[in-house]
PDB file of C-alpha atoms in Angstrom:
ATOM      1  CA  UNK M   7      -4.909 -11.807   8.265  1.00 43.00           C
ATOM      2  CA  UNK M   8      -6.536 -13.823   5.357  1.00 51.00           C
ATOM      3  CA  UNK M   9      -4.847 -13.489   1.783  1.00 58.00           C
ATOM      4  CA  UNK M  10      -6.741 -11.759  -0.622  1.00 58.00           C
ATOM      5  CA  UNK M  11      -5.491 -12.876  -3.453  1.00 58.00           C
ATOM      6  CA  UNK M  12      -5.633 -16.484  -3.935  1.00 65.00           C
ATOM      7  CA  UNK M  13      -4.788 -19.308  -6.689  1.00 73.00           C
ATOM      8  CA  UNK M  14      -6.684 -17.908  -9.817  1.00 83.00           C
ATOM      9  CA  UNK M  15      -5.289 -14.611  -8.876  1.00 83.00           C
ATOM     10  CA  UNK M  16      -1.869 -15.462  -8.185  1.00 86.00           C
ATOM     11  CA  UNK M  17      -1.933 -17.097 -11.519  1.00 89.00           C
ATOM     12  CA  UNK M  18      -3.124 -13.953 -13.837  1.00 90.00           C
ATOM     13  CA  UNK M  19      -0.558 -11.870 -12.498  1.00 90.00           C
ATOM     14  CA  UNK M  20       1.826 -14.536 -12.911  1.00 91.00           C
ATOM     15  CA  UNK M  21       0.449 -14.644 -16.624  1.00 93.00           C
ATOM     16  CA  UNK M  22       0.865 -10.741 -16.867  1.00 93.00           C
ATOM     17  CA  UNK M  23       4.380 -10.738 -15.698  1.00 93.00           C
ATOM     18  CA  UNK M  24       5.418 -13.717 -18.383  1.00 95.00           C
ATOM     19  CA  UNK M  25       4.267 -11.815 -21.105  1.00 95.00           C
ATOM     20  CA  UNK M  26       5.550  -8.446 -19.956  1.00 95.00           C
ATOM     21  CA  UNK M  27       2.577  -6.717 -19.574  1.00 95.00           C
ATOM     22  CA  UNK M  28       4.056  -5.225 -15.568  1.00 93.00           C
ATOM     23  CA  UNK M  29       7.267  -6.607 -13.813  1.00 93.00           C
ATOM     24  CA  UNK M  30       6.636  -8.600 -10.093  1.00 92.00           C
ATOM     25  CA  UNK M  31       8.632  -5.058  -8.828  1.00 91.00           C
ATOM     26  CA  UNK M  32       5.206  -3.449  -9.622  1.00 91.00           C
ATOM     27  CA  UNK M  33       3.653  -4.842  -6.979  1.00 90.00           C
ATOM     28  CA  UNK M  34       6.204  -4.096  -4.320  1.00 91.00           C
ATOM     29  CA  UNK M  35       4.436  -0.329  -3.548  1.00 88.00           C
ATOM     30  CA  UNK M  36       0.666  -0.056  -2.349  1.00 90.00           C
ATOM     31  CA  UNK M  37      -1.741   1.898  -5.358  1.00 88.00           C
ATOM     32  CA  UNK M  38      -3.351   4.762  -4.814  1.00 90.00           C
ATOM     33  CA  UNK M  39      -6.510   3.737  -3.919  1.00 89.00           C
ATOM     34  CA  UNK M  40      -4.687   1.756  -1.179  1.00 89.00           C
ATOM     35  CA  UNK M  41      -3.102   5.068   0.004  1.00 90.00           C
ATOM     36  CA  UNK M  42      -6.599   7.386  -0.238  1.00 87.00           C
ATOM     37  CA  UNK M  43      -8.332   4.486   2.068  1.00 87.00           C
ATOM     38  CA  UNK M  44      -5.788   3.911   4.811  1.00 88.00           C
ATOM     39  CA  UNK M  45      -5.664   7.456   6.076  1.00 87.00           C
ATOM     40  CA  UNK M  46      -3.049   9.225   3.565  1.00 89.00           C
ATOM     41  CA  UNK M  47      -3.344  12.715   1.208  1.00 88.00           C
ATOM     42  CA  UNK M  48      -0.380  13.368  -1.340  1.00 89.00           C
ATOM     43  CA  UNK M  49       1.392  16.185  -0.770  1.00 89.00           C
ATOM     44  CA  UNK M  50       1.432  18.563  -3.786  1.00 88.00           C
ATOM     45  CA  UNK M  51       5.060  20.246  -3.087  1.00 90.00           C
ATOM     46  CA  UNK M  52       6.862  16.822  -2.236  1.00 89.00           C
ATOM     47  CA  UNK M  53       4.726  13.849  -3.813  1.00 87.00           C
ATOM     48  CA  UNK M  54       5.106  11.815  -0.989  1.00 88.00           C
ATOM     49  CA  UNK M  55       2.057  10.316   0.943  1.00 90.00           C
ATOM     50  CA  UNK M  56       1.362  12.229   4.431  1.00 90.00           C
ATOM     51  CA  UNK M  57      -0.790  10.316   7.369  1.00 90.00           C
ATOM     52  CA  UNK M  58      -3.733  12.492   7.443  1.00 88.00           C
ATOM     53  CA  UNK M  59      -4.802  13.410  10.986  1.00 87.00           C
ATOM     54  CA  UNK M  60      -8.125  15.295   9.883  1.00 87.00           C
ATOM     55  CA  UNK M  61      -9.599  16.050   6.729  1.00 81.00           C
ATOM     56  CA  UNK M  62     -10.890  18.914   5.637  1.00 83.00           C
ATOM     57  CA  UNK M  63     -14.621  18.073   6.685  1.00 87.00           C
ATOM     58  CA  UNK M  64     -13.292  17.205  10.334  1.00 88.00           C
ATOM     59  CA  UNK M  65     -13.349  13.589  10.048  1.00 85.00           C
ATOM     60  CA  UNK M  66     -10.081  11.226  11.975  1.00 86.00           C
ATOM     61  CA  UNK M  67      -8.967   8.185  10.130  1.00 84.00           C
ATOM     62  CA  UNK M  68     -10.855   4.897  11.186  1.00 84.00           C
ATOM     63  CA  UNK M  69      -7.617   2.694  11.687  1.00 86.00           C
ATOM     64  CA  UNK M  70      -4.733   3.715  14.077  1.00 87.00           C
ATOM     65  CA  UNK M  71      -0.785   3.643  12.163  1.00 88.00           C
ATOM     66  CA  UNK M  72       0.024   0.395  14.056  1.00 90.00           C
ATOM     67  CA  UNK M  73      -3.428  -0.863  12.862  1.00 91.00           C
ATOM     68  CA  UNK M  74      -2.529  -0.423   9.328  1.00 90.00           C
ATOM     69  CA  UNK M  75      -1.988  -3.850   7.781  1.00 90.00           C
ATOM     70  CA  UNK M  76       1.794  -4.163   5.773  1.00 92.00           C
ATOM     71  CA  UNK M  77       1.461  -4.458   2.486  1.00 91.00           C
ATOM     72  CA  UNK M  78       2.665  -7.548   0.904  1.00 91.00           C
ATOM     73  CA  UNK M  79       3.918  -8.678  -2.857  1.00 90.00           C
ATOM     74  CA  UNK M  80       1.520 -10.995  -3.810  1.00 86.00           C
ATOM     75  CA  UNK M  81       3.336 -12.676  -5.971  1.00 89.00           C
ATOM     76  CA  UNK M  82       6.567 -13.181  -3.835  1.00 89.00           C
ATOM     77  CA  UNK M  83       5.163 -12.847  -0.371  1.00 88.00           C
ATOM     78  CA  UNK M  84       7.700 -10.788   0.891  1.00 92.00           C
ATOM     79  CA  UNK M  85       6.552  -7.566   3.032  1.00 92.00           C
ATOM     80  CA  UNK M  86       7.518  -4.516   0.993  1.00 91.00           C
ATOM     81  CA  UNK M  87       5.551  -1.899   2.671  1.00 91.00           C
ATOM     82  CA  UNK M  88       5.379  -0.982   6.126  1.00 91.00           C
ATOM     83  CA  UNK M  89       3.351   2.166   7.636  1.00 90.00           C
ATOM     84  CA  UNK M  90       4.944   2.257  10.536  1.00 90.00           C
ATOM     85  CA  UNK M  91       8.676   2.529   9.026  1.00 91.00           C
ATOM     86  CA  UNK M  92       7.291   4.964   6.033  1.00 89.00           C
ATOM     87  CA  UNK M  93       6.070   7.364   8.781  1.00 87.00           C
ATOM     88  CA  UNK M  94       9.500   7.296  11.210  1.00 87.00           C
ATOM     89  CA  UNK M  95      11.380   8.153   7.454  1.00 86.00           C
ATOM     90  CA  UNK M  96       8.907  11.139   6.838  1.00 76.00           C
TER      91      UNK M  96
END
């Protein structure tokens, strides 16, 4: 899979975390949006992110869980996130 994020990008957030505007922790969980688009609803009682099979109009997700790319730190480029492992702990 092809980076995103490259030099000029890698350098902002490097800016950002040497002023203290977010800490490099801050990227080690996916954002919302990230959630919304890869198949996932929050769960109002819990707050935790639930694999949606169908929504409410009917519709399946597009990708499959093992299709679901791992989300990486950009900054460190460690794997932090992993579908697979979130959904055997839920």
């Amino acid at each position: 899979m092809q980076r995103i994020f490259n030099g000029s990008a890698k350098r902002t957030l490097q800016k950002m975390v040497d002023k203290g505007l977010m800490k490099v922790s801050d990227l080690d969980t996916p954002s919302e949006g990230w959630f919304i688009a890869m198949g996932y609803d929050r769960d109002k009682e819990t707050g935790k992110w639930k694999r949606l099979l169908r929504t409410k109009c009917g519709a399946t997700p597009s990708l499959r869980l093992e299709q679901i790319p791992k989300w990486t730190n950009t900054l460190t480029g460690k794997v932090t996130f992993d579908p697979v492992e979130y959904e055997k702990q839920n």
